[in-house]
Amino acid sequence: MMPLILAFLAVVTLAIVLYASARVLQQHPTLGLVLSAAITMTVWEVPSPPPIVHAFGVNIFLLDALSVLFALSTVFNFWRLGVFLRGTRFSWIAFLLMLCASVISGIGSLGANTAVNEARGILYLVCSTMWVCSLAWEKQEMRILFHRYAFHLGWGLVALASYHAIRFGIGGASDFVDADGVDQTGRVLVAGQAMVLALASLVLFENWLKTKSKASLIGTSAFAFVVLIAQNRSVWAAAGAGFILLIIRSDRFRRPAALAYVVVLAWAALVIIATGIANGEIQQLASSASNASTYNARTFSWSYLTDNAVDRGLATVMFGQPFGVGYARVEPNGNFVTFQPHNIYVSLFLRLGALGLALYLFSMLVPLMRHLKQATTSLNAGILGAILVYGWAYGPIWYVHIFLGFSLIATSTPDTLRTITLHKKRARSSRARSKPDVTGHAV
């Protein structure tokens, strides 16, 4: 009897702690952004953190707890999702239902640890994205907070990249170093960190176009330079797409300044090439840009996995296989590998089928089309376009999708702001009606 009582008390205590923590996170989103930034800064040194506890046959990690808090905080602000995800609410609901069904099916057939472990990446992505979308973006303070997040995290990654360059040198795609017993990439940042830095440069670049802030201009240039020496072609392509979308959709009065910035950068690059002062570094960058072996291996794996799914029949093609089945495949060099495909679209197709993938793409492309129609959300268009390109070469990376949540929202249109204002008035009116008068009766 005593063990049952203790277990019950433990569950109640855990529920209270989670509820209180989620409420704090809802009211103080700065805490969530600080935690996200701190984890982003550590993924080079600690790519695979140990579990914090083992319960019910499942290893529970710090990111599991943070994702649960993100999800609970989103529930408390759920009404905002209906406003900010205008036009994609039902596609997101359908996507989440398919995701839950695949996870539950995997748990039933393959066990909780196997299914949940494979689903973690996408679950983290969804929880972090929905949490960001549920924040108070109608307030100017929230947008200022997001800018500060990008600014400080960007400079933190620049400092981290500088430390790695000094200690290990500037390596390329095929280089690896021994980082205190961890076999890590020789690049100064892992791909996800480099992508976050590229997105942060977009945020600062857009701020420079609006305010002509010297700090934003310097930050944009420094961030872009580190992204360049990080030598990740997928990030280069994503950043290029993001800057192009941002520039072409910027206000016509700001577009000349953006083009002038690009011209100055191109001129500086030509001077460096002409003087030959960085021939070795330029050759290394050119080698990284032209090395197609990694990409060829990935495309071979994608074809292998999708062909295998198609061979399993129409049900697998439409709805995918349960989480936990694995991604076993043979690479062109004959190696047998099981890690997740470096492509979020292939990953979603394999687990949620063509229907789940279509729902996800619909939820991305509708906001992108909306942003492309108005110059006031050119930054949203740039970030969303960059992440869509990046997803072709990498699977779900949750801390990148902190920026995705911002890119999906729609707050600049009058009807959106009017809906938020009306909801707040109704909430205040409801609280006033339920407030007891001096006699103790509701008024």
Coordinates of C-alpha atoms in Angstrom, one line a residue:
M1 CA 0.0 0.0 0.0
M2 CA 2.8 2.4 0.9
P3 CA 4.5 2.1 -2.5
L4 CA 1.3 3.0 -4.2
I5 CA 0.8 6.1 -2.0
L6 CA 4.4 7.2 -2.6
A7 CA 4.0 6.7 -6.4
F8 CA 0.7 8.7 -6.3
L9 CA 2.4 11.5 -4.4
A10 CA 5.3 11.5 -6.8
V11 CA 3.0 11.8 -9.8
V12 CA 1.0 14.6 -8.2
T13 CA 4.2 16.4 -7.3
L14 CA 5.5 16.0 -10.8
A15 CA 2.3 17.3 -12.2
I16 CA 2.3 20.4 -9.9
V17 CA 5.9 21.1 -10.8
L18 CA 5.3 20.8 -14.6
Y19 CA 2.1 23.0 -14.3
A20 CA 3.9 25.7 -12.3
S21 CA 7.0 25.6 -14.6
A22 CA 4.8 25.8 -17.8
R23 CA 2.9 28.8 -16.3
V24 CA 6.2 30.6 -15.6
L25 CA 7.4 29.8 -19.1
Q26 CA 4.1 31.2 -20.5
Q27 CA 4.5 34.4 -18.6
H28 CA 8.2 34.8 -19.1
P29 CA 9.2 33.5 -22.6
T30 CA 12.7 35.0 -22.0
L31 CA 13.4 31.9 -19.9
G32 CA 12.5 29.5 -22.8
L33 CA 14.7 31.5 -25.2
V34 CA 17.6 31.6 -22.8
L35 CA 17.4 27.8 -22.3
S36 CA 17.2 27.2 -26.1
A37 CA 20.2 29.5 -26.6
A38 CA 22.2 27.7 -23.9
I39 CA 21.5 24.3 -25.4
T40 CA 22.3 25.6 -28.9
M41 CA 25.7 26.7 -27.7
T42 CA 26.6 23.3 -26.3
V43 CA 25.7 20.9 -29.2
W44 CA 29.3 21.0 -30.7
E45 CA 30.8 19.9 -27.4
V46 CA 28.0 17.7 -26.2
P47 CA 26.3 16.2 -29.3
S48 CA 24.6 13.3 -27.3
P49 CA 23.8 14.4 -23.7
P50 CA 23.1 11.6 -21.2
P51 CA 19.5 10.9 -19.9
I52 CA 18.5 12.6 -16.7
V53 CA 16.3 9.7 -15.6
H54 CA 15.0 6.3 -16.7
A55 CA 11.3 5.7 -16.2
F56 CA 8.7 3.3 -17.6
G57 CA 11.3 1.7 -19.9
V58 CA 12.1 5.1 -21.5
N59 CA 15.2 7.3 -21.1
I60 CA 14.2 10.8 -20.3
F61 CA 16.4 13.6 -21.4
L62 CA 16.6 17.3 -20.6
L63 CA 15.1 18.1 -24.0
D64 CA 12.1 15.9 -23.2
A65 CA 11.3 17.9 -20.1
L66 CA 11.8 21.2 -22.0
S67 CA 9.5 20.0 -24.8
V68 CA 6.8 19.0 -22.3
L69 CA 7.0 22.5 -20.9
F70 CA 6.8 24.0 -24.3
A71 CA 3.7 21.9 -25.1
L72 CA 2.0 22.8 -21.8
S73 CA 2.8 26.5 -22.2
T74 CA 1.3 26.3 -25.7
V75 CA -1.9 24.8 -24.3
F76 CA -2.2 27.8 -22.0
N77 CA -1.9 30.2 -25.0
F78 CA -3.7 27.9 -27.4
W79 CA -6.1 30.6 -28.6
R80 CA -3.2 32.5 -30.2
L81 CA -2.4 29.6 -32.5
G82 CA -5.7 30.0 -34.1
V83 CA -4.9 33.6 -34.8
F84 CA -1.3 33.4 -35.8
L85 CA -1.5 30.2 -37.8
R86 CA -4.3 31.7 -39.9
G87 CA -5.0 29.5 -42.9
T88 CA -3.1 26.5 -41.6
R89 CA -4.8 25.6 -38.3
F90 CA -6.5 22.5 -39.6
S91 CA -3.5 21.2 -41.5
W92 CA -1.4 21.5 -38.3
I93 CA -4.1 19.7 -36.3
A94 CA -4.2 16.9 -38.9
F95 CA -0.4 16.7 -39.0
L96 CA -0.2 16.4 -35.2
L97 CA -2.9 13.7 -35.2
M98 CA -1.0 11.7 -37.7
L99 CA 2.2 12.2 -35.7
C100 CA 0.6 11.0 -32.5
A101 CA -0.9 8.0 -34.3
S102 CA 2.5 6.9 -35.7
V103 CA 4.2 7.3 -32.3
I104 CA 1.4 5.3 -30.6
S105 CA 1.5 2.6 -33.3
G106 CA 5.3 2.4 -32.8
I107 CA 5.0 2.1 -29.1
G108 CA 2.4 -0.7 -29.4
S109 CA 4.4 -2.8 -31.9
L110 CA 8.1 -2.0 -31.1
G111 CA 8.2 -0.7 -27.5
A112 CA 8.2 2.7 -25.9
N113 CA 11.9 3.2 -25.9
T114 CA 12.5 2.4 -29.5
A115 CA 9.5 4.3 -30.9
V116 CA 9.9 7.4 -28.7
N117 CA 13.7 7.6 -29.3
E118 CA 13.2 7.7 -33.0
A119 CA 10.3 10.2 -32.8
R120 CA 12.1 12.6 -30.5
G121 CA 13.6 14.8 -33.3
I122 CA 10.2 15.6 -34.8
L123 CA 8.4 15.9 -31.4
Y124 CA 11.0 18.4 -30.3
L125 CA 10.5 20.3 -33.5
V126 CA 6.7 20.5 -33.2
C127 CA 6.8 21.5 -29.5
S128 CA 9.3 24.3 -30.0
T129 CA 7.6 25.6 -33.1
M130 CA 4.1 25.6 -31.6
W131 CA 5.4 27.3 -28.4
V132 CA 7.0 30.1 -30.4
C133 CA 3.8 30.5 -32.4
S134 CA 1.8 30.9 -29.2
L135 CA 3.8 33.8 -27.8
A136 CA 2.4 37.4 -27.6
W137 CA 3.7 38.5 -31.0
E138 CA 1.1 41.3 -31.2
K139 CA 3.2 43.1 -28.6
Q140 CA 6.2 45.1 -29.8
E141 CA 8.1 43.9 -26.7
M142 CA 8.0 40.3 -28.0
R143 CA 9.6 41.3 -31.3
I144 CA 12.3 43.3 -29.5
L145 CA 13.0 40.2 -27.4
F146 CA 13.3 38.0 -30.5
H147 CA 15.8 40.5 -32.0
R148 CA 17.8 40.4 -28.8
Y149 CA 17.7 36.6 -28.8
A150 CA 19.1 36.5 -32.4
F151 CA 21.7 39.2 -31.6
H152 CA 23.1 37.7 -28.4
L153 CA 22.9 34.1 -29.6
G154 CA 24.6 35.1 -32.9
W155 CA 27.5 36.7 -31.1
G156 CA 27.8 33.8 -28.7
L157 CA 28.1 31.4 -31.7
V158 CA 30.8 33.7 -33.3
A159 CA 32.7 33.6 -30.0
L160 CA 32.3 29.8 -29.9
A161 CA 33.4 29.4 -33.6
S162 CA 36.5 31.6 -32.8
Y163 CA 37.4 29.4 -29.9
H164 CA 37.1 26.2 -32.1
A165 CA 39.2 27.8 -34.9
I166 CA 42.0 28.8 -32.4
R167 CA 42.0 25.4 -30.7
F168 CA 41.4 23.0 -33.6
G169 CA 41.8 25.1 -36.8
I170 CA 39.3 25.7 -39.5
G171 CA 38.3 22.3 -41.0
G172 CA 36.1 21.3 -43.8
A173 CA 33.4 18.6 -44.4
S174 CA 35.8 15.7 -44.3
D175 CA 37.8 16.8 -41.3
F176 CA 37.3 15.5 -37.8
V177 CA 39.0 16.4 -34.5
D178 CA 39.3 14.9 -31.0
A179 CA 37.4 17.2 -28.7
D180 CA 38.2 15.9 -25.2
G181 CA 37.4 12.3 -26.3
V182 CA 34.5 13.2 -28.6
D183 CA 35.1 12.6 -32.3
Q184 CA 33.6 15.8 -33.7
T185 CA 33.5 17.6 -37.0
G186 CA 36.4 19.8 -37.9
R187 CA 34.1 22.6 -38.9
V188 CA 34.0 25.5 -36.4
L189 CA 30.3 25.0 -35.9
V190 CA 28.0 22.0 -36.4
A191 CA 25.4 22.5 -39.2
G192 CA 22.5 23.4 -36.9
Q193 CA 24.6 26.1 -35.2
A194 CA 25.7 27.5 -38.5
M195 CA 22.1 27.6 -39.7
V196 CA 21.0 29.5 -36.6
L197 CA 23.8 31.9 -37.2
A198 CA 22.6 32.4 -40.8
L199 CA 19.1 33.1 -39.6
A200 CA 20.4 35.5 -36.9
S201 CA 22.2 37.4 -39.7
L202 CA 18.9 37.7 -41.5
V203 CA 17.2 39.2 -38.4
L204 CA 20.0 41.7 -38.0
F205 CA 20.2 42.6 -41.7
E206 CA 16.5 43.4 -41.7
N207 CA 16.9 45.5 -38.6
W208 CA 19.7 47.4 -40.3
L209 CA 17.5 48.1 -43.3
K210 CA 14.9 49.6 -41.0
T211 CA 17.0 51.4 -38.5
K212 CA 20.5 51.8 -40.1
S213 CA 21.9 50.5 -36.9
K214 CA 25.7 50.1 -37.1
A215 CA 25.6 47.3 -34.5
S216 CA 23.2 45.4 -36.8
L217 CA 25.3 46.0 -39.8
I218 CA 28.5 44.8 -38.0
G219 CA 26.6 41.8 -36.6
T220 CA 25.2 40.8 -40.0
S221 CA 28.7 40.9 -41.6
A222 CA 30.4 39.0 -38.7
F223 CA 27.7 36.3 -38.7
A224 CA 27.8 35.9 -42.5
F225 CA 31.6 35.6 -42.4
V226 CA 31.5 32.8 -39.8
V227 CA 28.8 31.0 -41.7
L228 CA 31.1 31.1 -44.7
I229 CA 34.1 29.7 -42.9
A230 CA 31.9 27.0 -41.3
Q231 CA 31.9 25.4 -44.8
N232 CA 28.5 23.9 -44.8
R233 CA 27.1 24.1 -48.4
S234 CA 23.5 23.4 -47.3
V235 CA 23.7 26.4 -44.9
W236 CA 25.2 28.6 -47.7
A237 CA 22.3 27.7 -50.0
A238 CA 19.7 28.3 -47.3
A239 CA 21.2 31.6 -46.3
G240 CA 21.4 32.7 -49.9
A241 CA 17.7 31.8 -50.4
G242 CA 16.8 33.7 -47.3
F243 CA 18.7 36.9 -48.2
I244 CA 17.3 36.8 -51.7
L245 CA 13.7 36.6 -50.5
L246 CA 14.3 39.2 -47.8
I247 CA 15.8 41.7 -50.3
I248 CA 13.2 41.2 -53.1
R249 CA 10.3 41.6 -50.7
S250 CA 11.7 44.5 -48.7
D251 CA 10.2 47.9 -48.9
R252 CA 11.2 49.5 -52.2
F253 CA 12.8 52.4 -50.3
R254 CA 15.1 50.0 -48.4
R255 CA 16.0 47.8 -51.4
P256 CA 18.8 50.0 -52.7
A257 CA 20.6 49.8 -49.3
A258 CA 20.4 46.0 -49.4
L259 CA 21.7 45.8 -52.9
A260 CA 24.5 48.3 -52.0
Y261 CA 25.5 46.0 -49.1
V262 CA 25.7 43.0 -51.5
V263 CA 27.8 45.0 -54.0
V264 CA 30.2 46.1 -51.3
L265 CA 30.6 42.5 -50.1
A266 CA 31.2 41.3 -53.7
W267 CA 33.8 44.1 -54.2
A268 CA 35.6 43.2 -51.0
A269 CA 35.7 39.5 -52.1
L270 CA 37.2 40.5 -55.5
V271 CA 39.9 42.6 -53.8
I272 CA 40.8 39.6 -51.5
I273 CA 41.0 37.3 -54.5
A274 CA 43.0 39.7 -56.6
T275 CA 45.6 40.4 -53.9
G276 CA 46.1 36.7 -53.2
I277 CA 46.3 37.3 -49.4
A278 CA 43.9 34.4 -48.7
N279 CA 44.7 32.0 -51.5
G280 CA 44.9 29.0 -49.1
E281 CA 41.6 29.8 -47.4
I282 CA 39.9 30.4 -50.7
Q283 CA 41.1 27.1 -52.1
Q284 CA 39.7 25.3 -49.0
L285 CA 36.3 27.0 -49.4
A286 CA 36.3 26.1 -53.1
S287 CA 37.1 22.5 -52.2
S288 CA 34.2 22.4 -49.7
A289 CA 31.9 23.9 -52.2
S290 CA 32.8 21.4 -55.0
N291 CA 33.0 18.2 -52.8
A292 CA 29.8 16.3 -53.8
S293 CA 30.7 13.0 -52.1
T294 CA 28.6 13.6 -49.0
Y295 CA 25.6 14.8 -51.0
N296 CA 25.8 11.9 -53.4
A297 CA 25.8 9.5 -50.4
R298 CA 22.7 11.2 -49.0
T299 CA 20.7 11.2 -52.3
F300 CA 21.6 7.5 -52.7
S301 CA 20.2 6.8 -49.2
W302 CA 17.1 8.8 -49.9
S303 CA 16.4 6.8 -53.0
Y304 CA 17.0 3.6 -51.2
L305 CA 14.6 4.4 -48.4
T306 CA 11.8 5.8 -50.5
D307 CA 12.0 2.9 -53.0
N308 CA 11.7 0.5 -50.0
A309 CA 8.7 2.4 -48.7
V310 CA 7.0 2.3 -52.2
D311 CA 7.7 -1.4 -52.4
R312 CA 5.7 -1.9 -49.2
G313 CA 2.4 -0.8 -50.8
L314 CA -0.1 2.0 -51.0
A315 CA -0.8 2.1 -47.2
T316 CA 2.9 2.7 -46.4
V317 CA 3.2 5.3 -49.2
M318 CA 0.1 7.2 -47.9
F319 CA 0.6 6.9 -44.1
G320 CA 4.2 5.8 -43.6
Q321 CA 5.6 3.2 -41.1
P322 CA 5.4 3.6 -37.3
F323 CA 8.2 5.3 -35.4
G324 CA 10.8 2.8 -34.3
V325 CA 11.0 0.8 -37.5
G326 CA 14.4 2.4 -38.3
Y327 CA 16.2 3.8 -41.3
A328 CA 18.4 0.9 -42.2
R329 CA 20.1 1.3 -45.6
V330 CA 23.3 0.7 -47.6
E331 CA 25.3 3.7 -48.8
P332 CA 27.2 3.8 -52.1
N333 CA 30.5 2.8 -50.4
G334 CA 28.8 -0.4 -49.0
N335 CA 28.5 0.8 -45.4
F336 CA 25.3 -0.2 -43.6
V337 CA 23.9 2.7 -41.6
T338 CA 20.8 3.3 -39.6
F339 CA 20.9 7.0 -38.6
Q340 CA 18.1 9.3 -39.6
P341 CA 18.1 10.6 -43.2
H342 CA 19.6 14.0 -43.7
N343 CA 16.4 15.3 -45.1
I344 CA 13.3 16.3 -43.1
Y345 CA 11.0 15.7 -46.1
V346 CA 12.2 12.1 -46.6
S347 CA 12.0 11.6 -42.8
L348 CA 8.4 12.8 -42.7
F349 CA 7.5 10.7 -45.8
L350 CA 8.8 7.5 -44.2
R351 CA 7.0 8.0 -40.9
L352 CA 3.8 9.9 -41.9
G353 CA 3.6 9.0 -45.6
A354 CA 2.7 11.3 -48.5
L355 CA -0.3 12.6 -46.6
G356 CA 1.7 13.7 -43.6
L357 CA 4.4 15.3 -45.8
A358 CA 1.7 17.1 -47.8
L359 CA 0.2 18.5 -44.6
Y360 CA 3.6 19.7 -43.4
L361 CA 4.4 21.4 -46.7
F362 CA 1.0 23.0 -46.9
S363 CA 1.6 24.4 -43.4
M364 CA 4.9 25.9 -44.6
L365 CA 4.0 27.1 -48.1
V366 CA 0.7 29.0 -47.2
P367 CA 2.5 31.4 -44.8
L368 CA 5.4 31.8 -47.3
M369 CA 3.0 32.8 -50.0
R370 CA 1.3 35.2 -47.6
H371 CA 4.6 36.8 -46.6
L372 CA 5.7 37.2 -50.2
K373 CA 2.6 39.4 -50.9
Q374 CA 3.5 42.0 -48.3
A375 CA 6.8 43.9 -47.7
T376 CA 6.1 44.2 -43.9
T377 CA 6.8 40.5 -43.4
S378 CA 9.9 40.2 -45.6
L379 CA 11.9 38.9 -42.7
N380 CA 9.4 36.1 -42.1
A381 CA 9.6 35.2 -45.8
G382 CA 13.4 35.1 -45.7
I383 CA 13.6 32.9 -42.6
L384 CA 10.9 30.5 -43.8
G385 CA 12.4 30.2 -47.2
A386 CA 15.9 29.6 -45.7
I387 CA 14.5 26.8 -43.4
L388 CA 12.6 25.2 -46.3
V389 CA 15.8 25.0 -48.3
Y390 CA 17.8 23.8 -45.3
G391 CA 15.4 20.9 -44.7
W392 CA 16.4 19.3 -48.0
A393 CA 19.8 18.4 -46.5
Y394 CA 19.0 18.0 -42.8
G395 CA 16.5 16.3 -40.6
P396 CA 14.5 18.0 -37.8
I397 CA 16.7 20.2 -35.6
W398 CA 14.5 21.8 -33.0
Y399 CA 16.6 24.8 -32.1
V400 CA 16.6 25.9 -35.7
H401 CA 12.8 25.9 -35.6
I402 CA 12.7 28.4 -32.9
F403 CA 13.1 30.8 -35.8
L404 CA 10.6 28.8 -37.8
G405 CA 7.9 29.6 -35.3
F406 CA 8.5 33.3 -35.8
S407 CA 8.4 33.0 -39.6
L408 CA 5.0 31.3 -39.5
I409 CA 3.1 33.9 -37.6
A410 CA 0.8 36.5 -39.2
T411 CA 0.5 39.6 -37.0
S412 CA 0.8 42.6 -39.4
T413 CA -2.6 42.4 -41.0
P414 CA -5.5 44.5 -39.4
D415 CA -7.8 41.6 -39.1
T416 CA -5.2 39.6 -37.1
L417 CA -4.6 42.4 -34.6
R418 CA -8.4 43.1 -34.4
T419 CA -9.0 39.4 -33.6
I420 CA -6.5 39.5 -30.8
T421 CA -7.9 42.7 -29.4
L422 CA -11.5 41.2 -29.5
H423 CA -10.3 38.0 -27.7
K424 CA -8.7 40.0 -24.9
K425 CA -11.8 42.2 -24.5
R426 CA -14.0 39.1 -24.2
A427 CA -11.7 37.5 -21.7
R428 CA -11.7 40.7 -19.5
S429 CA -15.5 40.9 -19.8
S430 CA -15.9 37.2 -18.8
R431 CA -13.7 37.7 -15.8
A432 CA -15.7 40.8 -14.8
R433 CA -19.0 39.0 -15.0
S434 CA -17.7 36.1 -12.8
K435 CA -16.2 38.4 -10.2
P436 CA -18.3 38.3 -6.9
D437 CA -19.8 41.5 -5.5
V438 CA -19.7 42.5 -1.9
T439 CA -22.6 40.2 -1.0
G440 CA -20.6 37.2 -2.4
H441 CA -22.8 36.7 -5.5
A442 CA -21.5 36.8 -9.0
V443 CA -22.2 40.0 -10.9

